[in-house]
Short mmCIF file of C-alpha atoms in Angstrom, two decimals:
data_model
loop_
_atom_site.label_atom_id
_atom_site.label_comp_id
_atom_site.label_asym_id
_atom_site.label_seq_id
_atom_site.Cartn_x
_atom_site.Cartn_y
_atom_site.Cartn_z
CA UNK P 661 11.57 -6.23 -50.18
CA UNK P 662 12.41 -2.47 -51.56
CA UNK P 663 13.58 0.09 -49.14
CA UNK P 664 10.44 1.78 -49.41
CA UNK P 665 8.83 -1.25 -48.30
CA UNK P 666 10.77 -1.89 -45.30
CA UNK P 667 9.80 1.80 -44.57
CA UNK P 668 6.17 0.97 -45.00
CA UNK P 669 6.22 -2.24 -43.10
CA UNK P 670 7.90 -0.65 -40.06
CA UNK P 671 5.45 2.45 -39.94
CA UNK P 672 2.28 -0.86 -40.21
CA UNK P 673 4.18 -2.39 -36.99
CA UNK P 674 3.77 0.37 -34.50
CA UNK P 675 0.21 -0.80 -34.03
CA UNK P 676 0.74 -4.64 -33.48
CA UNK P 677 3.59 -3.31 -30.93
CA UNK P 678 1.40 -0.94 -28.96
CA UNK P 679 -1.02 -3.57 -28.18
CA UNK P 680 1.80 -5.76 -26.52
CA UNK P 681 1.58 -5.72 -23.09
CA UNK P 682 4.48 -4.94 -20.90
CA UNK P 683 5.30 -8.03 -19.35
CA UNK P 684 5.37 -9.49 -22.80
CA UNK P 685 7.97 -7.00 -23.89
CA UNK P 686 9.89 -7.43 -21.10
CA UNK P 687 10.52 -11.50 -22.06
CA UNK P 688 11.18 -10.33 -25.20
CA UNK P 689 13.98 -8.68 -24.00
CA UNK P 690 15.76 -10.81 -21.76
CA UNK P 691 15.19 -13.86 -24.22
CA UNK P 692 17.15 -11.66 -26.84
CA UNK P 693 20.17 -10.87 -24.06
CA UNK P 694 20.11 -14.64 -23.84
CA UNK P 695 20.52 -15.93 -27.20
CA UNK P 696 23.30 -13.01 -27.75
CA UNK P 697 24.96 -14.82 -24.91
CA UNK P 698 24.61 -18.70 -26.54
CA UNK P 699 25.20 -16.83 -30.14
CA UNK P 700 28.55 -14.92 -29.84
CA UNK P 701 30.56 -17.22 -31.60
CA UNK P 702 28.21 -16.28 -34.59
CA UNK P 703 28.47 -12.67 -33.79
CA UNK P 704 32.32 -12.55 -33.12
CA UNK P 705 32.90 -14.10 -36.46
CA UNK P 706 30.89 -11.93 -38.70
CA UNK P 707 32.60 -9.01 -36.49
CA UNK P 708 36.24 -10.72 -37.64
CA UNK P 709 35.44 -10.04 -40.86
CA UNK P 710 34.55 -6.69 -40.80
CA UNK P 711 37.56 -6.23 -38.79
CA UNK P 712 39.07 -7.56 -41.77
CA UNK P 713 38.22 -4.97 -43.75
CA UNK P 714 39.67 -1.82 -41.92
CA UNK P 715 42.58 -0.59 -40.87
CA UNK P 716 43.70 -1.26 -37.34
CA UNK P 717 44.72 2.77 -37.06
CA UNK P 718 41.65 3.78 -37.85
CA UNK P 719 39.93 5.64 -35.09
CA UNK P 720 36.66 3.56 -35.93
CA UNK P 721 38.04 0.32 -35.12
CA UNK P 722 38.05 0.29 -31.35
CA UNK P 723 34.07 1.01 -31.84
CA UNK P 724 33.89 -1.66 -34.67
CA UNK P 725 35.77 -4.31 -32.45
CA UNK P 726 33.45 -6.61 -30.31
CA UNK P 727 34.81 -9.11 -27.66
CA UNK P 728 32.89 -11.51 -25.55
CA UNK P 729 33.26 -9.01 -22.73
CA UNK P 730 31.02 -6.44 -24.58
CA UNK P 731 28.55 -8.62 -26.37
CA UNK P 732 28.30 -9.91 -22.63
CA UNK P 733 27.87 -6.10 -21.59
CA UNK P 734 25.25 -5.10 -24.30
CA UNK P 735 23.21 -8.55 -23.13
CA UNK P 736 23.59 -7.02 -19.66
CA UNK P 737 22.39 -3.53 -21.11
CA UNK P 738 19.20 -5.34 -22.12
CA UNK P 739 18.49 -7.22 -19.64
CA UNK P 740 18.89 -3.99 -16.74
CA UNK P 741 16.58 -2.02 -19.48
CA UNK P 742 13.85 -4.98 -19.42
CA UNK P 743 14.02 -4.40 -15.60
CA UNK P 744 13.29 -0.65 -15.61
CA UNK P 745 10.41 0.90 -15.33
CA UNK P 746 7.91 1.41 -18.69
CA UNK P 747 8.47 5.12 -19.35
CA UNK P 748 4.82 4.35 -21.01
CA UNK P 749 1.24 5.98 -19.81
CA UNK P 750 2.77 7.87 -17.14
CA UNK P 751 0.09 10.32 -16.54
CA UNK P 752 2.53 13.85 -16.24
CA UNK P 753 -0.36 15.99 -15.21
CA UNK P 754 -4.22 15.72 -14.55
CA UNK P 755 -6.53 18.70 -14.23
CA UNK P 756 -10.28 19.30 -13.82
CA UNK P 757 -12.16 21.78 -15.66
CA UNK P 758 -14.67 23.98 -14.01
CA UNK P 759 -17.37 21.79 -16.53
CA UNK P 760 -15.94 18.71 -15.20
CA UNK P 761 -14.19 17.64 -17.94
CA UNK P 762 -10.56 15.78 -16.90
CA UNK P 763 -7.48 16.66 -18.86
CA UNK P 764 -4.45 14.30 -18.54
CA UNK P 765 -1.38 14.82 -20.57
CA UNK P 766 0.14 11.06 -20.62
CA UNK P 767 3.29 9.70 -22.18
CA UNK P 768 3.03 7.65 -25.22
CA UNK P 769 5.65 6.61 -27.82
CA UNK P 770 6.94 8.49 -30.62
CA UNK P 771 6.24 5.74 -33.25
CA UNK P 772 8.88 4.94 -35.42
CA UNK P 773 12.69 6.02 -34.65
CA UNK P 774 15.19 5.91 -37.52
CA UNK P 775 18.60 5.63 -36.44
CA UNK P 776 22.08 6.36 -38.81
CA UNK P 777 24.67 5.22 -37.18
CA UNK P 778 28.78 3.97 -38.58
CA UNK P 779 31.06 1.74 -37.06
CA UNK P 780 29.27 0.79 -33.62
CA UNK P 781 27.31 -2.27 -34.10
CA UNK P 782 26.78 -1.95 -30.10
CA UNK P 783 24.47 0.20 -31.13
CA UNK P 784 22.38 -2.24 -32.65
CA UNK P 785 21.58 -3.77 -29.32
CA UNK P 786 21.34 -0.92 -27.51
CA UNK P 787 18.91 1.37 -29.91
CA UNK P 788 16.51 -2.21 -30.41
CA UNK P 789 16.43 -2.35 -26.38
CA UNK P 790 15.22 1.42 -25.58
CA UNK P 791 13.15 1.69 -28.96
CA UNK P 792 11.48 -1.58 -28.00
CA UNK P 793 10.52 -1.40 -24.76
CA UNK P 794 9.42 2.42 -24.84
CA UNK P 795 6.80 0.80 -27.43
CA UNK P 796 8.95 2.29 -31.02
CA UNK P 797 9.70 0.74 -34.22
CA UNK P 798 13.26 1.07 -34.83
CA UNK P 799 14.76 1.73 -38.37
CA UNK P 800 18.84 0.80 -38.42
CA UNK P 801 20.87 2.51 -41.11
CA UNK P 802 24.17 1.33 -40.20
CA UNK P 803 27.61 1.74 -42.35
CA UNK P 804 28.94 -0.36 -44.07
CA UNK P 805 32.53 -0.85 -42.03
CA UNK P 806 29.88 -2.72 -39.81
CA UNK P 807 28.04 -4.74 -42.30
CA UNK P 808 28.57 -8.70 -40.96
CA UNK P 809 28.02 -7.67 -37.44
CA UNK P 810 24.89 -5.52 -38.04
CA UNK P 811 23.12 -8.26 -39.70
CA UNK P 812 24.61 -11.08 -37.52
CA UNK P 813 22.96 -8.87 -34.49
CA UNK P 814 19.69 -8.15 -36.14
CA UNK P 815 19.25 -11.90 -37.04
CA UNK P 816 19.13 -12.67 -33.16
CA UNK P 817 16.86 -10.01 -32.28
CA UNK P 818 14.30 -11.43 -35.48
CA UNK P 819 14.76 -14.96 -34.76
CA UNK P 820 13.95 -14.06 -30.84
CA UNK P 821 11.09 -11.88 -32.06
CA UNK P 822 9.44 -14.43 -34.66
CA UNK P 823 9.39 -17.24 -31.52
CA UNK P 824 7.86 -14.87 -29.70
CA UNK P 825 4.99 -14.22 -32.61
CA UNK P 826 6.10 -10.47 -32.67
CA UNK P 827 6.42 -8.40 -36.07
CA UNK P 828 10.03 -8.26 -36.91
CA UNK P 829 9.03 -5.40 -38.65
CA UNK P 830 9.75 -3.87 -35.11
CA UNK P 831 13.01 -3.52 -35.62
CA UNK P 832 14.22 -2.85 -39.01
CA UNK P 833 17.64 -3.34 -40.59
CA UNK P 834 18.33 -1.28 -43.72
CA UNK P 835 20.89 -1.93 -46.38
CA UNK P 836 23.91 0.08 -45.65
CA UNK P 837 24.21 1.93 -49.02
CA UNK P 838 23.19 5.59 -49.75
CA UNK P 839 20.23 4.71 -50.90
CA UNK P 840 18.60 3.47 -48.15
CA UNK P 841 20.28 7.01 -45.92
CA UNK P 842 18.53 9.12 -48.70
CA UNK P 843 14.97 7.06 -48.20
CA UNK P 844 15.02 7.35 -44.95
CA UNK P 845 16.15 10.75 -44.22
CA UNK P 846 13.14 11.69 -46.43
CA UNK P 847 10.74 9.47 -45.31
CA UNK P 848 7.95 11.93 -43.89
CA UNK P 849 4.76 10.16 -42.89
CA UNK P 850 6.51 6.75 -42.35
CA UNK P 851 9.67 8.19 -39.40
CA UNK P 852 8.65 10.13 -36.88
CA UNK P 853 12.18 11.11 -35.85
CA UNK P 854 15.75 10.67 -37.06
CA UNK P 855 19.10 10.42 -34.51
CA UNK P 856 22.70 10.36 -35.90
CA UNK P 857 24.67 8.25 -34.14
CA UNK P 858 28.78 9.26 -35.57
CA UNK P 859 30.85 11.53 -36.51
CA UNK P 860 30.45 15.02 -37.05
CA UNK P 861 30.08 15.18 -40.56
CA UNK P 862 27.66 12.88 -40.08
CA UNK P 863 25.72 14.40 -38.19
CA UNK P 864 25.54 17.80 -40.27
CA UNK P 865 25.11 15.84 -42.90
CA UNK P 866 21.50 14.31 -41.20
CA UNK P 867 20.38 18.06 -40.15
CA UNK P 868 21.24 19.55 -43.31
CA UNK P 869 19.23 16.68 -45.50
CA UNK P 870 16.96 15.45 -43.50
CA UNK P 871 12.57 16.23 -44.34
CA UNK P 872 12.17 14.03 -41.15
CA UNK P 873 12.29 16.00 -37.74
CA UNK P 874 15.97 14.75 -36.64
CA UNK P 875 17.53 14.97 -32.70
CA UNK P 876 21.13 15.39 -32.55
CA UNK P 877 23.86 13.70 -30.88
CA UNK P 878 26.52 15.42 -31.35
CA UNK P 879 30.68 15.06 -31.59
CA UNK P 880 32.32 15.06 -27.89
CA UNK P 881 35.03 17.57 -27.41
CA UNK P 882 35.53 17.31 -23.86
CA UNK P 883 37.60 19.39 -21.86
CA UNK P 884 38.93 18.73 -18.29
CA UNK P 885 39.58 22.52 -16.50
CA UNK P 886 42.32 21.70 -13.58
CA UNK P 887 41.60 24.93 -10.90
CA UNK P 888 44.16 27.05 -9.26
CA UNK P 889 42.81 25.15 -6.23
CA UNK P 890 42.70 21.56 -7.35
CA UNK P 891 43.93 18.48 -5.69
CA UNK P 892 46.81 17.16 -8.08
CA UNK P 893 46.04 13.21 -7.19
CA UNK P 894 42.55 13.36 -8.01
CA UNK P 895 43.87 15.70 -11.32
CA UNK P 896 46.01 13.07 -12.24
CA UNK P 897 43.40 9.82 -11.76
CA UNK P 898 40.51 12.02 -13.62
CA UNK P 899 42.24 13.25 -16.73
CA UNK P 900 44.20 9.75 -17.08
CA UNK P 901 40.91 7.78 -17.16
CA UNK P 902 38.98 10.64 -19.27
CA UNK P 903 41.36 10.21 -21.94
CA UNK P 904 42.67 6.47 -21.76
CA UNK P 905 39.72 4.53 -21.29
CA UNK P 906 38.30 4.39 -24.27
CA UNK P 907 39.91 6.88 -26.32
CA UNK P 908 37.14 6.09 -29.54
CA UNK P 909 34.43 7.10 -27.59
CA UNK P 910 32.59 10.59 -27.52
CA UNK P 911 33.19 11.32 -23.55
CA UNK P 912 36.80 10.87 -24.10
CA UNK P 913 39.61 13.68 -23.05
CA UNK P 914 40.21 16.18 -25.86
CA UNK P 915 41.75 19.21 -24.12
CA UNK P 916 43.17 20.02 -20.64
CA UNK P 917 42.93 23.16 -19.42
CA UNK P 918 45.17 24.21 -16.89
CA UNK P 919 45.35 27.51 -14.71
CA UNK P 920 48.97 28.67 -14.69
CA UNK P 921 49.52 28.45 -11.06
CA UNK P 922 49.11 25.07 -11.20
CA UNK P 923 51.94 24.51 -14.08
CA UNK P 924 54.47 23.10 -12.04
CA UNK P 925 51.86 19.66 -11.35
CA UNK P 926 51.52 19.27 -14.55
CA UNK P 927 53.96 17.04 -15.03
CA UNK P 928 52.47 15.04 -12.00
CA UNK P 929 49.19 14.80 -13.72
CA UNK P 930 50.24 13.73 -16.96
CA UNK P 931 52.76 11.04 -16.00
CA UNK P 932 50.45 8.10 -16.17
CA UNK P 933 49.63 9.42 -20.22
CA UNK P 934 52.77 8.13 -20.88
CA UNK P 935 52.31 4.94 -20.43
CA UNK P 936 49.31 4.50 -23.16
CA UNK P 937 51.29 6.77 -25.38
CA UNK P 938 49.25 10.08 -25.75
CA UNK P 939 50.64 12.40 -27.77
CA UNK P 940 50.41 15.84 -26.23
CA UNK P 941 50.17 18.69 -28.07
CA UNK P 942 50.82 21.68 -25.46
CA UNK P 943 50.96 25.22 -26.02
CA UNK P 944 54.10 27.30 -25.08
CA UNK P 945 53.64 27.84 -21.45
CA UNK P 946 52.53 23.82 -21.18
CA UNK P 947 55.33 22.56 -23.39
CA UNK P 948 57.72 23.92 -21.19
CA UNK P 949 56.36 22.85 -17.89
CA UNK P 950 56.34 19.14 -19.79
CA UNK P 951 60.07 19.35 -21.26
CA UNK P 952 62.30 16.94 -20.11
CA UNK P 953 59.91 15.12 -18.09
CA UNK P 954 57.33 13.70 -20.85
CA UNK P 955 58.93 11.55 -23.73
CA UNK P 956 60.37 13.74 -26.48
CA UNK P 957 58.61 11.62 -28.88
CA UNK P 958 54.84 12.04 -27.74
CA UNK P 959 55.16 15.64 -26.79
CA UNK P 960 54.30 18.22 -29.54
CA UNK P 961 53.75 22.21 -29.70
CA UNK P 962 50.07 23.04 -29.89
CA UNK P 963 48.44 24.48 -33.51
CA UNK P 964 45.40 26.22 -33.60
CA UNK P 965 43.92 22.90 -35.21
CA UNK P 966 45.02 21.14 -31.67
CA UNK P 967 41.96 22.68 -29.73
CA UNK P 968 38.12 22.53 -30.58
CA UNK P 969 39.16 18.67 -32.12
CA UNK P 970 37.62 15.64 -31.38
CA UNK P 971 40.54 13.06 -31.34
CA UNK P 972 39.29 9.77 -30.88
CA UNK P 973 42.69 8.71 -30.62
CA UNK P 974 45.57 8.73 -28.15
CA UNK P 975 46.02 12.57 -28.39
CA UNK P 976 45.16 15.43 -26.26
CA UNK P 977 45.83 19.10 -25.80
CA UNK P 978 46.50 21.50 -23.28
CA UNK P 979 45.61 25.04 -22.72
CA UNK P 980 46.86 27.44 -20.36
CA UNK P 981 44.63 30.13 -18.55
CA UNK P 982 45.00 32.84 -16.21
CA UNK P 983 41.57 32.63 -14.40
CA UNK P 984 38.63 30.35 -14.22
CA UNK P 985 36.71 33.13 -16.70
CA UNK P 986 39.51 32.19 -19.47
CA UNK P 987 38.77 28.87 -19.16
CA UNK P 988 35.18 28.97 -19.31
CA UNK P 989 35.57 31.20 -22.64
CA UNK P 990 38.11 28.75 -23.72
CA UNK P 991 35.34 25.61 -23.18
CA UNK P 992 32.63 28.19 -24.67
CA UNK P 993 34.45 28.79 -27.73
CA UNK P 994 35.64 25.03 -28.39
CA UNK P 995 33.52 22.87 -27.00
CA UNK P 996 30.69 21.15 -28.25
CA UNK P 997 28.25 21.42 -25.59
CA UNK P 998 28.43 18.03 -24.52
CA UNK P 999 30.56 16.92 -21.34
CA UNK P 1000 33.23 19.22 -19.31
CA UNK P 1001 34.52 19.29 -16.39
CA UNK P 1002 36.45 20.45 -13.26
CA UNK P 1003 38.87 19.67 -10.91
CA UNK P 1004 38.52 22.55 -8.20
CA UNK P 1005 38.81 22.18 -3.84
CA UNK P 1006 37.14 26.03 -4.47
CA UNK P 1007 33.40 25.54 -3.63
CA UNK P 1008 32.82 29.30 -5.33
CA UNK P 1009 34.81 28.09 -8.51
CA UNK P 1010 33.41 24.95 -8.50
CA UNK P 1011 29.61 26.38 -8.29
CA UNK P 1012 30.64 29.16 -10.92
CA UNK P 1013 31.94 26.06 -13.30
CA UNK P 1014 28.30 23.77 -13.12
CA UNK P 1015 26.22 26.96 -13.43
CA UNK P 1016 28.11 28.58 -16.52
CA UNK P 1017 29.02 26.14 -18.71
CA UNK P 1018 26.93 25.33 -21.47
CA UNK P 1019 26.79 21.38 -21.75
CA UNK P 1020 25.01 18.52 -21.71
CA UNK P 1021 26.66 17.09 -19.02
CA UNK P 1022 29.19 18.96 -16.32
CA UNK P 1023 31.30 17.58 -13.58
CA UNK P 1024 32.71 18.18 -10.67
CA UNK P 1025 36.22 16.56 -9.44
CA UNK P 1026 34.68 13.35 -12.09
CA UNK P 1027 35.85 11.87 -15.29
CA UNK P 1028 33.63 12.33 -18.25
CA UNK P 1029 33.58 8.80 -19.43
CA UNK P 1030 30.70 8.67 -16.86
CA UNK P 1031 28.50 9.95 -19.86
CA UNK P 1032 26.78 7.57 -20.45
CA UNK P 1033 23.26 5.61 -19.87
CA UNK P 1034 24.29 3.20 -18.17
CA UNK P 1035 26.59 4.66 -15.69
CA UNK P 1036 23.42 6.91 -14.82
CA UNK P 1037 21.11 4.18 -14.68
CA UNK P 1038 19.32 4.34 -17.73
CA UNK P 1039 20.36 0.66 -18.72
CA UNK P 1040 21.45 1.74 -22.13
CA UNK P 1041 21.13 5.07 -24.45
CA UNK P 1042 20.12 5.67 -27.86
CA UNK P 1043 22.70 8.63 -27.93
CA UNK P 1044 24.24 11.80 -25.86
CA UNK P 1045 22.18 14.68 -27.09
CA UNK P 1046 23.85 17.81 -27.16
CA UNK P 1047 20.90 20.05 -28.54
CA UNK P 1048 18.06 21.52 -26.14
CA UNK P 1049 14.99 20.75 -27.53
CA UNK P 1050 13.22 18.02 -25.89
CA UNK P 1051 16.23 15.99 -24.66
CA UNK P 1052 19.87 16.43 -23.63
CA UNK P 1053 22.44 14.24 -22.23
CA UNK P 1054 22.10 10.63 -22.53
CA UNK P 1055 18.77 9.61 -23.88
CA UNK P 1056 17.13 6.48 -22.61
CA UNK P 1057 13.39 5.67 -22.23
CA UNK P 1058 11.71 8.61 -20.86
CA UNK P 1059 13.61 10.50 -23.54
CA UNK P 1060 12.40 8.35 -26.61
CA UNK P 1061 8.46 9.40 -25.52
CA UNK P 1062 6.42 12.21 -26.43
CA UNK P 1063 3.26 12.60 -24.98
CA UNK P 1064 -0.60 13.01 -25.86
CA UNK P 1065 -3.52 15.00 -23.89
CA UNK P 1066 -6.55 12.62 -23.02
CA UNK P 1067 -9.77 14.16 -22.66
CA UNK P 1068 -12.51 12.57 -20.42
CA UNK P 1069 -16.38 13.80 -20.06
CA UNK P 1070 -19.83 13.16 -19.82
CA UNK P 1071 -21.56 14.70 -22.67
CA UNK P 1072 -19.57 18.23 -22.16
CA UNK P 1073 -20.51 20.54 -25.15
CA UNK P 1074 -18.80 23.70 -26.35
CA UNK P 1075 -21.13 26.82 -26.31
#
């Protein structure tokens, strides 16, 4: 089967999937976690030899790698999103007409979701689960770094689906060449809606080319803005586990900003850095706070190139500000609108912080890496979305709907 054919079978599927009923989907589901769980062996393998095929110190492998203890998370992901609510027919208002006529605007899906994504074959899982059981088709353009494991993922989900007597169509697994990004990036009347899932350049690259109507999830330069009035412990547990957890994830530490009054912790907070080796890259007033009591060898002068920079590595800046108002130009300027946060005892500062800054997601005296579906909840997410039309922040089920008006009468004629 041709690209174009996989585009046209997927578009055919979204009515065989809207006639499932919930229940059904919902066994669907959890069958799928399960054979993940029985099939890792099968997945981990195919993932070794994409592994294989990269370079350890590239950024993307952390993402690429899977373990048992995240195929055993994404199974988990799956099942908590089978046990959620249907964001389906919920009726979001109902009016009556003076000529009796009943308006009801009611959710419904948005068809078929295409989703371009590199090396995160997570992913996979995650955008089948939410697409699925908000009642989409899901199109997969993964890269090519994450070939095996994309296709060792998407064989589970069709074998699961094809027992079940379901459409496989449902959930679609493109070639990873260019060809199949250019078809589907121009497939108008077949995708309803497009969502990068990478790097920055790829996601310009899907705005920029894209004829299909395209949500972004943008690159995550995060900041962390310690107050004149911060606590120093919680400083120091917050921007240790915003940058170290995960460093090749998009809620990850990029830049600390620091108010000058608070140089002399600095130190303090950036101790435990040390021991995951994150190189810092401090301008002057920072450095020399940090001199002689961070290693020599992972301490480095700032460059302008050191701020606005999405890492994704065990690197971070810091930026030193006279006032809460430099810092929230600083974030304005560099940021990229999608989580920030501060570390402030100062309920004025604090309020000032949540209410100004522009971003998907801002926190108070919390780490960023709590962007993310499931930490809110939402049992998985197809993406963080850092634009303002129709969704922001981690998008789950509510956010893959649109919605319809349904018109009831009796015989009601226009004069």
């Amino acid at each position: 089967m041709d690209i174009q054919e996989q585009l046209r079978e997927a578009s055919k599927a979204t009515l065989s999937l809207g006639a499932l009923p919930d229940e059904r989907i919902c066994l669907v589901l959890r069958d799928t976690a399960r054979a993940l769980r029985e099939r890792m062996p099968e997945v981990l393998h195919a993932n070794q030899e994409d592994l294989a095929r990269m370079d350890p110190a590239n950024p993307k492998y952390d993402r690429l790698r899977l373990t048992e203890k995240r195929l055993a998370g994404m199974a988990g992901d799956m099942e908590q999103v089978a046990g959620l609510h249907s964001p389906l027919r919920k009726i979001l208002s109902q009016t009556t007409r003076p000529n009796g006529m009943i308006i009801q605007k009611v959710t419904v899906p948005f068809g078929v979701i295409g989703v371009i994504y590199e090396a995160r074959p997570n992913v996979t899982f995650d955008v089948f689960s939410l697409c699925f059981r908000s009642g989409n088709v899901c199109v997969l353009k993964g890269g090519s770094d994450a070939d095996r494991s994309n296709e060792a993922l998407a064989r589970i989900i069709h074998d699961v689906l094809e027992r079940h007597g379901v459409n496989p169509a449902v959930c679609t697994l493109l070639p990873s060449g260019r060809e199949a990004t250019s078809a589907l990036l121009g497939a108008v009347g077949l995708v309803d809606l497009i969502i990068p899932r990478g790097s920055a350049s790829l996601i310009r690259f899907t705005r920029e080319q894209a004829r299909v109507p395209v949500i972004e999830t943008g690159a995550g330069i995060c900041h962390t803005y310690f107050d004149r009035a911060g606590d120093k412990e919680k400083g120091r547990a917050i921007v240790n586990n915003a940058k170290t957890r995960r460093v090749s994830v998009c809620n990850a530490l990029d830049c600390l900003v620091i108010h000058q009054e608070r140089l002399g912790d600095l130190p303090y907070i950036c101790a435990p850095l040390a021991d995951s080796r994150v190189i810092i890259y401090a301008d002057a007033p920072a450095f020399q706070a940090l001199a002689g009591h961070y290693p020599e060898e992972w301490l480095q002068p700032a460059t302008p190139e050191s701020f606005g920079t999405e890492f994704l590595d065990y690197k971070m800046s810091v930026r030193t500000v006279a006032s809460l108002d430099e810092a929230l130009t600083h974030i304005a300027h560099y940021g990229s609108k999608h989580s920030e946060s501060i570390v402030s005892e100062d309920a004025e500062a604090t309020g000032r912080f949540l209410n100004l800054v522009d971003a998907a997601c801002v926190y108070a005296n919390v780490s960023t890496a709590f962007t993310d579906g499931a930490q809110f909840g939402f049992g998985a997410e197809i993406g963080i979305s850092t634009q303002k039309l129709h969704a922001r922040g981690p998008m789950a089920l509510p956010e893959l709907t649109t919605y319809k008006y349904i018109i009831q009468g009796d015989g009601q004629i226009r004069v």
